Amino acid sequence: MLFVALILIISLHSFDCVFTA
């Protein structure tokens, strides 16, 4: 469960970085 949450957070952060770039 924690691993899935971590992946989700990383994916969201990555998407946010690309969106703001």
PDB file of C-alpha atoms in Angstrom:
ATOM      1  CA  MET A   1       0.000   0.000   0.000  1.00  0.00           C
ATOM      2  CA  LEU A   2       2.767   2.418   1.000  1.00  0.00           C
ATOM      3  CA  PHE A   3       4.740   1.551  -2.138  1.00  0.00           C
ATOM      4  CA  VAL A   4       1.734   2.316  -4.340  1.00  0.00           C
ATOM      5  CA  ALA A   5       1.224   5.636  -2.558  1.00  0.00           C
ATOM      6  CA  LEU A   6       4.895   6.490  -3.077  1.00  0.00           C
ATOM      7  CA  ILE A   7       4.667   5.738  -6.806  1.00  0.00           C
ATOM      8  CA  LEU A   8       1.511   7.838  -7.071  1.00  0.00           C
ATOM      9  CA  ILE A   9       3.185  10.788  -5.342  1.00  0.00           C
ATOM     10  CA  ILE A  10       6.272  10.527  -7.552  1.00  0.00           C
ATOM     11  CA  SER A  11       4.136  10.297 -10.688  1.00  0.00           C
ATOM     12  CA  LEU A  12       2.062  13.294  -9.640  1.00  0.00           C
ATOM     13  CA  HIS A  13       5.187  15.327  -8.841  1.00  0.00           C
ATOM     14  CA  SER A  14       6.757  14.327 -12.146  1.00  0.00           C
ATOM     15  CA  PHE A  15       3.603  15.321 -14.040  1.00  0.00           C
ATOM     16  CA  ASP A  16       3.494  18.633 -12.159  1.00  0.00           C
ATOM     17  CA  CYS A  17       7.120  19.374 -13.061  1.00  0.00           C
ATOM     18  CA  VAL A  18       6.467  18.648 -16.739  1.00  0.00           C
ATOM     19  CA  PHE A  19       3.271  20.714 -16.677  1.00  0.00           C
ATOM     20  CA  THR A  20       4.994  23.739 -15.131  1.00  0.00           C
ATOM     21  CA  ALA A  21       8.083  23.397 -17.336  1.00  0.00           C
TER      22      ALA A  21
END
